[in-house]
PDB file of C-alpha atoms in Angstrom:
ATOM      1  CA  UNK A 322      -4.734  16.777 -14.595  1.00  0.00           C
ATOM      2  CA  UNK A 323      -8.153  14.452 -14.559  1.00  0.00           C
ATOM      3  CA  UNK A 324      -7.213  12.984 -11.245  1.00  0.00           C
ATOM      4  CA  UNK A 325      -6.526  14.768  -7.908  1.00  0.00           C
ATOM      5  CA  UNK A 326      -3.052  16.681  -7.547  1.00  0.00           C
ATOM      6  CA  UNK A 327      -2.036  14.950  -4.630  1.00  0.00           C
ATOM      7  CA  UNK A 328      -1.012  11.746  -6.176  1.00  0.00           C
ATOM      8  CA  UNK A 329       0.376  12.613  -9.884  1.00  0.00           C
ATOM      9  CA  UNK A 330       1.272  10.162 -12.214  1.00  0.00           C
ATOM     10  CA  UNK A 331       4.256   7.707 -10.223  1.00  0.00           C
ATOM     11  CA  UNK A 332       2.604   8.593  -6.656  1.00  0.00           C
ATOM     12  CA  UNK A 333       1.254   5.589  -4.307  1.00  0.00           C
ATOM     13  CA  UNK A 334      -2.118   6.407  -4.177  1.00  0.00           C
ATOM     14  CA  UNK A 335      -3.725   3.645  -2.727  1.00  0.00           C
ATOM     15  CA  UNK A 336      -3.857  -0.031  -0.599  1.00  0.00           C
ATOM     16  CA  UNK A 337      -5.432  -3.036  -1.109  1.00  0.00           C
ATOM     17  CA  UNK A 338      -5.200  -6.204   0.639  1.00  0.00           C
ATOM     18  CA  UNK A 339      -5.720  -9.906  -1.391  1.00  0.00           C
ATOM     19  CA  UNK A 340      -8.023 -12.051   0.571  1.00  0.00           C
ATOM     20  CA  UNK A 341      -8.817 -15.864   0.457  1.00  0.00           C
ATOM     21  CA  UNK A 342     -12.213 -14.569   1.962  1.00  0.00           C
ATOM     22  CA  UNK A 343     -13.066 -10.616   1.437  1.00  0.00           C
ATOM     23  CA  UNK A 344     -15.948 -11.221   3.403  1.00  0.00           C
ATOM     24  CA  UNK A 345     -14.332 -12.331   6.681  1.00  0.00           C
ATOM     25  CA  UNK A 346     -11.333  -9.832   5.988  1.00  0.00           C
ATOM     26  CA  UNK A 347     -14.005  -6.924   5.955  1.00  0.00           C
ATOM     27  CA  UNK A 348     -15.638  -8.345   9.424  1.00  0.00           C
ATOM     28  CA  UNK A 349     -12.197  -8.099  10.546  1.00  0.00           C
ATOM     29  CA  UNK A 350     -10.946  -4.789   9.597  1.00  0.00           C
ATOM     30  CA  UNK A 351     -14.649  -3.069  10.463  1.00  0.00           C
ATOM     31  CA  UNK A 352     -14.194  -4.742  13.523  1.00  0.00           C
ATOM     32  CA  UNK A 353     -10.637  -3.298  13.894  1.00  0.00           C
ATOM     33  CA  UNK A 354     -10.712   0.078  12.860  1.00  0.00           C
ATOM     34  CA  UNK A 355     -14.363   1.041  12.101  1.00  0.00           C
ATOM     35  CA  UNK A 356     -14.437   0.450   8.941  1.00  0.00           C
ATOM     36  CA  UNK A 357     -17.603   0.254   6.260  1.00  0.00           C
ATOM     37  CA  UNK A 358     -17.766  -1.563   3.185  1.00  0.00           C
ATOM     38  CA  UNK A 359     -19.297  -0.906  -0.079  1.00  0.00           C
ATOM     39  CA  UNK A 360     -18.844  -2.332  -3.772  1.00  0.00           C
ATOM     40  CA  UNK A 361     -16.482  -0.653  -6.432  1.00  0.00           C
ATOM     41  CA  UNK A 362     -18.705   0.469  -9.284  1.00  0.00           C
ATOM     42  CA  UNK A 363     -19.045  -0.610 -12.785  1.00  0.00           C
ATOM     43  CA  UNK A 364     -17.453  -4.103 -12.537  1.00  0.00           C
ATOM     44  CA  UNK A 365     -20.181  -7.212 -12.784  1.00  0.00           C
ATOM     45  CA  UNK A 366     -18.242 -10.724 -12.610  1.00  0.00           C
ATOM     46  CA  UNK A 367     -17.771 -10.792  -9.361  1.00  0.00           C
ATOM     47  CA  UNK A 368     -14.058  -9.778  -9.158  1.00  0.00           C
ATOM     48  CA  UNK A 369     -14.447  -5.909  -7.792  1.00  0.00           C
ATOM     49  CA  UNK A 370     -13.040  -5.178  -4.601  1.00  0.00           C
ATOM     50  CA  UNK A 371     -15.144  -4.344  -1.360  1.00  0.00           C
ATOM     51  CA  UNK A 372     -13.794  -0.639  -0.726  1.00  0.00           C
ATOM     52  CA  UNK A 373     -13.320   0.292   2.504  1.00  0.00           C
ATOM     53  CA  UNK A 374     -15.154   3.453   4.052  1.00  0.00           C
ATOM     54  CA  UNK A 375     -13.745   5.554   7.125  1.00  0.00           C
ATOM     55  CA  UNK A 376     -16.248   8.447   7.606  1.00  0.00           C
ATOM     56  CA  UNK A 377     -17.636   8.087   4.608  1.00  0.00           C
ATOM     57  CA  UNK A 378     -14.235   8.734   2.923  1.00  0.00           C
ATOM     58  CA  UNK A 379     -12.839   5.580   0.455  1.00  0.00           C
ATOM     59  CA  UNK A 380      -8.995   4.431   2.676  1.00  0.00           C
ATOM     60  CA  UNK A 381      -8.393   1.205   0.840  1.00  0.00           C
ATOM     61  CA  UNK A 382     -10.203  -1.907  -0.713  1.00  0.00           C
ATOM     62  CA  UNK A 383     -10.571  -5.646  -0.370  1.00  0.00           C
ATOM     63  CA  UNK A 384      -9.992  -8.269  -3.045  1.00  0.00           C
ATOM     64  CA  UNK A 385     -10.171 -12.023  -3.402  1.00  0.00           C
ATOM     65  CA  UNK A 386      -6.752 -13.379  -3.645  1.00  0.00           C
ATOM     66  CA  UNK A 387      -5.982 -14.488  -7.515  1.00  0.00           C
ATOM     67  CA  UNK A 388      -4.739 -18.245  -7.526  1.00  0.00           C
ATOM     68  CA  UNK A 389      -0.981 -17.956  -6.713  1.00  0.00           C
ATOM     69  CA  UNK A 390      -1.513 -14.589  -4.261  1.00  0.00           C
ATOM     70  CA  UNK A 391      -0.688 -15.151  -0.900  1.00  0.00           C
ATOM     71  CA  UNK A 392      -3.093 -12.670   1.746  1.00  0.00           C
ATOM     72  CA  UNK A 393      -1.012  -9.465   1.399  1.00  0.00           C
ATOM     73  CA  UNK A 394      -1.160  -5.763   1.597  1.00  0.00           C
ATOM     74  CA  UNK A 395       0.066  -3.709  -1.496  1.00  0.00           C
ATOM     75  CA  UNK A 396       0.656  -0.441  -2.309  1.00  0.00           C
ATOM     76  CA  UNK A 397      -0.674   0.850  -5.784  1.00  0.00           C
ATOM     77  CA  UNK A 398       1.241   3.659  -7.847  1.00  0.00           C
ATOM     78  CA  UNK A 399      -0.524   5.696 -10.267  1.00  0.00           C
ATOM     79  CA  UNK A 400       0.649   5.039 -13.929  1.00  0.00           C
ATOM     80  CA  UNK A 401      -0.849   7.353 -17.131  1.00  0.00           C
ATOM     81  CA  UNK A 402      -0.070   4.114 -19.688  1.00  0.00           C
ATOM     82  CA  UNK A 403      -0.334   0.385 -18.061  1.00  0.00           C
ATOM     83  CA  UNK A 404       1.313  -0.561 -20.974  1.00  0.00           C
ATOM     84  CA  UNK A 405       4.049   1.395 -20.996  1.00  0.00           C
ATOM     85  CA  UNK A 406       4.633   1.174 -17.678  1.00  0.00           C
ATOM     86  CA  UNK A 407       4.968  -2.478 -17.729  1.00  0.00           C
ATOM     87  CA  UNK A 408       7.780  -1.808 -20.455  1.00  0.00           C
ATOM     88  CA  UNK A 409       9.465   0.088 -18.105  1.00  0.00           C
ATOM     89  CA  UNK A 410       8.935  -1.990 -15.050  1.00  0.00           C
ATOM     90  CA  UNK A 411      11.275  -4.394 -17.556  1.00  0.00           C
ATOM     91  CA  UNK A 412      13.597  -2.223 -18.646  1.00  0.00           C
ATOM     92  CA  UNK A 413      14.763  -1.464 -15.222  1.00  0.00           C
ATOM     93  CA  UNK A 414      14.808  -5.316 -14.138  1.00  0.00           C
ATOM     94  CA  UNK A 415      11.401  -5.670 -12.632  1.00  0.00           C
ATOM     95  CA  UNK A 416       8.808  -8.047 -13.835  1.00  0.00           C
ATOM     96  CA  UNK A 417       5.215  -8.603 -14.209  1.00  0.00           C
ATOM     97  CA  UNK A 418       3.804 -11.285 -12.077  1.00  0.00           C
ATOM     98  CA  UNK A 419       0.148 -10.508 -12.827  1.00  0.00           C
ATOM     99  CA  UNK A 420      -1.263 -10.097 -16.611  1.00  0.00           C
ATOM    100  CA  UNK A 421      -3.388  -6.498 -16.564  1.00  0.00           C
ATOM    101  CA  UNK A 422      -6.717  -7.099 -15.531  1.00  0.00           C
ATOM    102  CA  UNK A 423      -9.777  -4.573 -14.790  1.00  0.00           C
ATOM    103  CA  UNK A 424      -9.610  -3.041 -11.303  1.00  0.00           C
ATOM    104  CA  UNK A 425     -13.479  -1.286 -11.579  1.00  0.00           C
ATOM    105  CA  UNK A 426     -15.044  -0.123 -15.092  1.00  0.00           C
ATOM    106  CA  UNK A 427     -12.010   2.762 -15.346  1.00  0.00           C
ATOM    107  CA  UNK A 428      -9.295   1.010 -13.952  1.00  0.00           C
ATOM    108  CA  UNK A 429      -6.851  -1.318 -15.422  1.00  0.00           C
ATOM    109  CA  UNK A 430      -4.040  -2.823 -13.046  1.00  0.00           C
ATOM    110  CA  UNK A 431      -1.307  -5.324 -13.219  1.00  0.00           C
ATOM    111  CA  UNK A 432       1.389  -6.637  -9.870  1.00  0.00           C
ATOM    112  CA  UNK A 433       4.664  -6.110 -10.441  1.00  0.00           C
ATOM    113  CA  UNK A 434       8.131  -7.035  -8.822  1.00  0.00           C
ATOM    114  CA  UNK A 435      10.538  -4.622  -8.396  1.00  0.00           C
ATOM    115  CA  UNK A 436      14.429  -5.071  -9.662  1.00  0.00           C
ATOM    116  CA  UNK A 437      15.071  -6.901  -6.100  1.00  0.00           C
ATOM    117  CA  UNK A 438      11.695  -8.489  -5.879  1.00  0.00           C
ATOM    118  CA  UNK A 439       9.287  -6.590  -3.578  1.00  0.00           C
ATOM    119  CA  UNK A 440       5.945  -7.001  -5.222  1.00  0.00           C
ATOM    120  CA  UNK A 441       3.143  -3.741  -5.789  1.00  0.00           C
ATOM    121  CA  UNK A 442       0.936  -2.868  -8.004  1.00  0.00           C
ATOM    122  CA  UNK A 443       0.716  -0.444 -10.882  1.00  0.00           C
ATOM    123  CA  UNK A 444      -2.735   1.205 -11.742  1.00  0.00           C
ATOM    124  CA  UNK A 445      -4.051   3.253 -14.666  1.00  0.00           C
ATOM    125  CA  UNK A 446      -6.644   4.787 -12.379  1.00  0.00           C
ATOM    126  CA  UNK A 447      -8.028   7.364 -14.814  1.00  0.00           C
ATOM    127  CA  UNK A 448     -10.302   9.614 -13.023  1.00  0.00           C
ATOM    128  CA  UNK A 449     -10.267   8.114  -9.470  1.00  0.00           C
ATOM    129  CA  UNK A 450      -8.882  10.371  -6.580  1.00  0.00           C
ATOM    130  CA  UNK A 451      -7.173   7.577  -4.940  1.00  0.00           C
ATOM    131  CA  UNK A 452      -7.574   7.089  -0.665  1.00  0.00           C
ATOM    132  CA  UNK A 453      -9.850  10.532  -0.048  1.00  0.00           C
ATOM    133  CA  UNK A 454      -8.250  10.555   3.757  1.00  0.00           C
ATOM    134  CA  UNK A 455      -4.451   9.558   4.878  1.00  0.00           C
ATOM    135  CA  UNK A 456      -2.681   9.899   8.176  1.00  0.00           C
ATOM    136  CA  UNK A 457      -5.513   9.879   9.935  1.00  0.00           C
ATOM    137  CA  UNK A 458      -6.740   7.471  12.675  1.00  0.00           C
ATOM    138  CA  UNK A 459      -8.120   4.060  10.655  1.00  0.00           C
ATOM    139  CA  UNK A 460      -6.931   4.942   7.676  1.00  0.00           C
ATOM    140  CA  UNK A 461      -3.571   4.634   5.942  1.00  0.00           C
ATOM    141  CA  UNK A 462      -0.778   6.293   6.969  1.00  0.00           C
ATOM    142  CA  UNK A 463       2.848   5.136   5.084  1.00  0.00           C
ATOM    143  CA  UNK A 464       4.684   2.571   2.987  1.00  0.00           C
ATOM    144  CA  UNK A 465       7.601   2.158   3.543  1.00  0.00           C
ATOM    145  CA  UNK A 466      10.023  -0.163   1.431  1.00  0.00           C
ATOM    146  CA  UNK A 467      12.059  -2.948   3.629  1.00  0.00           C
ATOM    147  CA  UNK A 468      14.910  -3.477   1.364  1.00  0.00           C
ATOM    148  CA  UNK A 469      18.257  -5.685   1.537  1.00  0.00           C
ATOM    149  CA  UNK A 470      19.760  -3.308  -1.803  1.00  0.00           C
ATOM    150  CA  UNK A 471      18.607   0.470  -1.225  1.00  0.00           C
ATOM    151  CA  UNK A 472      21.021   1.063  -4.028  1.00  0.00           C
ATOM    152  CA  UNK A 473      19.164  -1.133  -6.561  1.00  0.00           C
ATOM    153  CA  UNK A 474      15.553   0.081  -5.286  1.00  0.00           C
ATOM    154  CA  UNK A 475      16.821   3.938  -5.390  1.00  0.00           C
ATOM    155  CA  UNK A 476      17.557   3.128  -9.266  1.00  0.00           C
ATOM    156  CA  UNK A 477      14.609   1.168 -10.010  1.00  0.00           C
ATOM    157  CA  UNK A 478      11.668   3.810  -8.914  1.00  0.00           C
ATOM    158  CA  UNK A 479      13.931   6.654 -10.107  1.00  0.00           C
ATOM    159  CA  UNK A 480      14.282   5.302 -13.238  1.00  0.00           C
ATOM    160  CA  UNK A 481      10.455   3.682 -13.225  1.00  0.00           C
ATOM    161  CA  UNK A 482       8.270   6.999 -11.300  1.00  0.00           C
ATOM    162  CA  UNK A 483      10.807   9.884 -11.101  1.00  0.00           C
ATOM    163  CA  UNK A 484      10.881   9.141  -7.161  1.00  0.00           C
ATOM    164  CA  UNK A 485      14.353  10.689  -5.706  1.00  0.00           C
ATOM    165  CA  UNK A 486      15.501   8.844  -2.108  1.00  0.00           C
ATOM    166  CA  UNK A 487      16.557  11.396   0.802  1.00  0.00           C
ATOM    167  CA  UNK A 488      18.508  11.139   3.766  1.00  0.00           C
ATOM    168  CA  UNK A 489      16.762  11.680   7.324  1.00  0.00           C
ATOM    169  CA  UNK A 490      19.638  12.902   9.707  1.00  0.00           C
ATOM    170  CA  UNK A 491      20.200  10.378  12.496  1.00  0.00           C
ATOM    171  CA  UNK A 492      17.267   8.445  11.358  1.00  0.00           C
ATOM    172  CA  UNK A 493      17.641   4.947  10.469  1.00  0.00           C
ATOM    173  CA  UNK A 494      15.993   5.533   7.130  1.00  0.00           C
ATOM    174  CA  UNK A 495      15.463   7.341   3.947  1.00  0.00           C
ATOM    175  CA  UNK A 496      13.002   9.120   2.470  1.00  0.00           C
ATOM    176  CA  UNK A 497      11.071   8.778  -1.043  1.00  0.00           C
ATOM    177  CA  UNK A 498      10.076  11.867  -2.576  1.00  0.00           C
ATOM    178  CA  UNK A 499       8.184  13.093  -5.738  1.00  0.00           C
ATOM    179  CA  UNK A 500       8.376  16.400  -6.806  1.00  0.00           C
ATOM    180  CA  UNK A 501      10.056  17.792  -3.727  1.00  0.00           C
ATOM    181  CA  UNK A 502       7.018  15.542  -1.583  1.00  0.00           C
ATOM    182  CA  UNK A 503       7.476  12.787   0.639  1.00  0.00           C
ATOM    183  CA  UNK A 504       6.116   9.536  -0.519  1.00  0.00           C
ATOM    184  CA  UNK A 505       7.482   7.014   1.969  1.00  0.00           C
ATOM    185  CA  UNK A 506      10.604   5.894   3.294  1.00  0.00           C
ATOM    186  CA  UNK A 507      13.039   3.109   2.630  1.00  0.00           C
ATOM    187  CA  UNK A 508      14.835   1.346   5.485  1.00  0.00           C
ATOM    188  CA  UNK A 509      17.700  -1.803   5.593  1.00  0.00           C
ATOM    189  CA  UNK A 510      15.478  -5.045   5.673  1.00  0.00           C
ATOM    190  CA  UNK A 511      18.189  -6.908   8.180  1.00  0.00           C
ATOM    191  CA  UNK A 512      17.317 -10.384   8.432  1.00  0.00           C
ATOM    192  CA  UNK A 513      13.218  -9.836   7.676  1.00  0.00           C
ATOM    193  CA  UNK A 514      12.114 -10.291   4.346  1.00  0.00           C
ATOM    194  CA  UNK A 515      12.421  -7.438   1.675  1.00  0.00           C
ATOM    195  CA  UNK A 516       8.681  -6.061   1.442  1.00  0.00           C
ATOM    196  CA  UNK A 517       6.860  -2.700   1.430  1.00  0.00           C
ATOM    197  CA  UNK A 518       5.602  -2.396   4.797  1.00  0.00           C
ATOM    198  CA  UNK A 519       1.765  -0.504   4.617  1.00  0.00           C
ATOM    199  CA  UNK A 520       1.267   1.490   7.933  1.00  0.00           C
ATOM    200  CA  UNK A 521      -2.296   2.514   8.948  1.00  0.00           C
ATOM    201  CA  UNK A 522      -2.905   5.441  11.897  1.00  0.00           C
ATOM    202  CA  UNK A 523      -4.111   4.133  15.289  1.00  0.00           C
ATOM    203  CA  UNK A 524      -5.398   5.678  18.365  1.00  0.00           C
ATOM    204  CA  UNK A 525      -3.668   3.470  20.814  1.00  0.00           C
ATOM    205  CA  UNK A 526      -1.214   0.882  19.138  1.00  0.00           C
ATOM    206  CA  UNK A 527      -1.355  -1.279  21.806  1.00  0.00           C
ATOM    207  CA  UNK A 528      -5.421  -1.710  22.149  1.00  0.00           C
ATOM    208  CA  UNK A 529      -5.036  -2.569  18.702  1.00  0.00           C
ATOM    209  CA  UNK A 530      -2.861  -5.538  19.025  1.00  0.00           C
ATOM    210  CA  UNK A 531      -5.288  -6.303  21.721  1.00  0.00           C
ATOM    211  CA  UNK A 532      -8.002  -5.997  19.345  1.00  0.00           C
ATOM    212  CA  UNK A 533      -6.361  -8.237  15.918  1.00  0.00           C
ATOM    213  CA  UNK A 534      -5.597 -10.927  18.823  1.00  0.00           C
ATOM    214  CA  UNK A 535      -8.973 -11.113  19.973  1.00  0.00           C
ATOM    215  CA  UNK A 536     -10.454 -10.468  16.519  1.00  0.00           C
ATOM    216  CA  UNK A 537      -8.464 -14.027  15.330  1.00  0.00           C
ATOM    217  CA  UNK A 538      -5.481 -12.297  13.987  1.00  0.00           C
ATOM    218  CA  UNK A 539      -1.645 -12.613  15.427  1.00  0.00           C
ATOM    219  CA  UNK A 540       0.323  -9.789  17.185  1.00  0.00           C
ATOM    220  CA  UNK A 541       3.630 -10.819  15.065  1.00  0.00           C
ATOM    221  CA  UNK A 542       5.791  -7.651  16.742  1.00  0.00           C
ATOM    222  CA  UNK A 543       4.383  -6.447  20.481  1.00  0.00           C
ATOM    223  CA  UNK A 544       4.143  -2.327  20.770  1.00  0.00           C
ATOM    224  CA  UNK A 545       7.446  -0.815  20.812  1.00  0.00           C
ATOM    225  CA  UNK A 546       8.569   2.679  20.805  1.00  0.00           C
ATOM    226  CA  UNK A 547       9.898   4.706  18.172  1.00  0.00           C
ATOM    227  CA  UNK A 548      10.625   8.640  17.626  1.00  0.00           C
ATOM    228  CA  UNK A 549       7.080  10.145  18.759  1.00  0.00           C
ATOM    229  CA  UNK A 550       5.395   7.365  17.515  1.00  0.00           C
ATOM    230  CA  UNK A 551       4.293   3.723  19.576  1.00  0.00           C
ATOM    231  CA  UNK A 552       3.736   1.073  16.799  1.00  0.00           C
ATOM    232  CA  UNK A 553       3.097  -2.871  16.428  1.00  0.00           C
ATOM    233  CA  UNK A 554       2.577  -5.296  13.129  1.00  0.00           C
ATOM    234  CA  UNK A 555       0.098  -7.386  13.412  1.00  0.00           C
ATOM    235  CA  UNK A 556      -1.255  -9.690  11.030  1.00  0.00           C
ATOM    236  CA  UNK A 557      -5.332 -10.464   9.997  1.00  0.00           C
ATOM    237  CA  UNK A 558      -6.329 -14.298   9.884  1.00  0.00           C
ATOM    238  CA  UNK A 559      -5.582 -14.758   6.708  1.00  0.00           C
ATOM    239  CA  UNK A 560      -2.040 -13.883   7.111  1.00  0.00           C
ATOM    240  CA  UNK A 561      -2.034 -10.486   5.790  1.00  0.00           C
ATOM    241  CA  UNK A 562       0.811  -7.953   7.803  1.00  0.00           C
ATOM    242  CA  UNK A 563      -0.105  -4.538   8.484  1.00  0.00           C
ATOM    243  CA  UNK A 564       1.981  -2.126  11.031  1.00  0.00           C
ATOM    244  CA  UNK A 565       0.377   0.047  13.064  1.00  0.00           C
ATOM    245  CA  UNK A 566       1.471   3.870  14.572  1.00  0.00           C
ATOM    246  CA  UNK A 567      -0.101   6.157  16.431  1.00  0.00           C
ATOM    247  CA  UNK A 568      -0.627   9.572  15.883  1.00  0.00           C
ATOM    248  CA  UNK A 569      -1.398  12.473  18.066  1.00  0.00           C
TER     249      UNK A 569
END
């Protein structure tokens, strides 16, 4: 396999946020969680996204908003064949909302809607390892599908990325696996939005809200309590939602 074994072809393997303004989106998240920023190789039009550095280690990337792209964060799944997996995106009654385009020099990527219209994106990463560090504190941590038809998703990314959807007893959610390994989770949307939700490791979920208020962004859900976990959402000024959980 030419790319690292923990994300196999139809694994997330990475997040990237669309920005009107990379520049002031990468003050922001530096400020936030410590980030450092450096260029993605190989690309020379000015399109390549700032990737962000946590110790050194690449977590996620920056990218100027295409017209039409609101500020978002989306999750990336590893394809072997763009092509082909745009053909199957349709076949299973998702749809392309981006033509392919160049991600760096060996990366080709396109956004896509899922059969009930969640948006991600789909990337034929070739050699790249993906995020080098997950789960741990400023980098990211989960996605986790918001979804009004579970039913409809559970066929779509089975049918699209071989992903299988678990029970969690007395949990309010499901989980995704690949190849017997967790991949994320899938909960009822209720009256929010269908979306996948990207969840980045904190220290101390509430000093973060403190911090994306005072930093210019919103605290859109204060810090509340789950299972072993205290999380918030917050969003950056541009409008872009990220939760927030901490870990021990």
């Amino acid at each position: 396999m030419p790319h690292d074994d923990r994300y196999p072809a139809g694994a997330p393997f990475w997040v990237e946020t669309f920005q009107p303004d990379p520049s002031a989106a990468a003050e922001f998240y530096a400020a936030l969680f410590g980030w450092s920023f450096d260029n993605a190789p190989g690309v020379s039009d000015g399109s390549e996204p700032l990737l962000a550095l946590a110790d050194g280690k690449k977590v996620a990337s920056i990218r100027q908003s295409p017209d039409g792209v609101p500020p978002t964060w989306l999750m990336h799944v590893r394809v072997e064949n763009l092509a082909h997996a745009l053909a199957e995106v349709d076949a299973a009654g998702g749809s392309s909302l981006m033509a392919p385009f160049d991600w760096d020099s060996t990366s080709r990527m396109s956004i896509v809607a899922d059969s009930t219209g969640v948006p991600f994106c789909i990337r034929e990463a070739g050699n790249d390892a993906g995020a080098e560090a997950t789960g741990e504190i400023g980098t990211w941590a989960m996605a986790s599908l918001h979804s009004t038809n579970v039913q409809a998703a559970r066929e779509f990314y089975g049918h699209d990325f071989g992903w299988e959807l678990r029970p969690v007893p007395d949990a309010p959610f499901s989980q995704w696996t690949l190849a017997d390994q967790s991949i994320g989770l899938v909960v009822d949307a209720g009256n929010t939005p269908q979306h996948w939700s990207i969840n980045f490791a904190v220290a101390d979920a509430a000093s973060i809200a403190e911090d994306a208020a005072s930093l210019g962004g919103a605290v859109l859900v204060a810090p509340f309590d789950t299972d072993g976990h205290r999380n918030t959402v917050i969003a950056d000024p541009a409008g872009a939602v990220i939760a927030c959980s901490t870990v021990d």
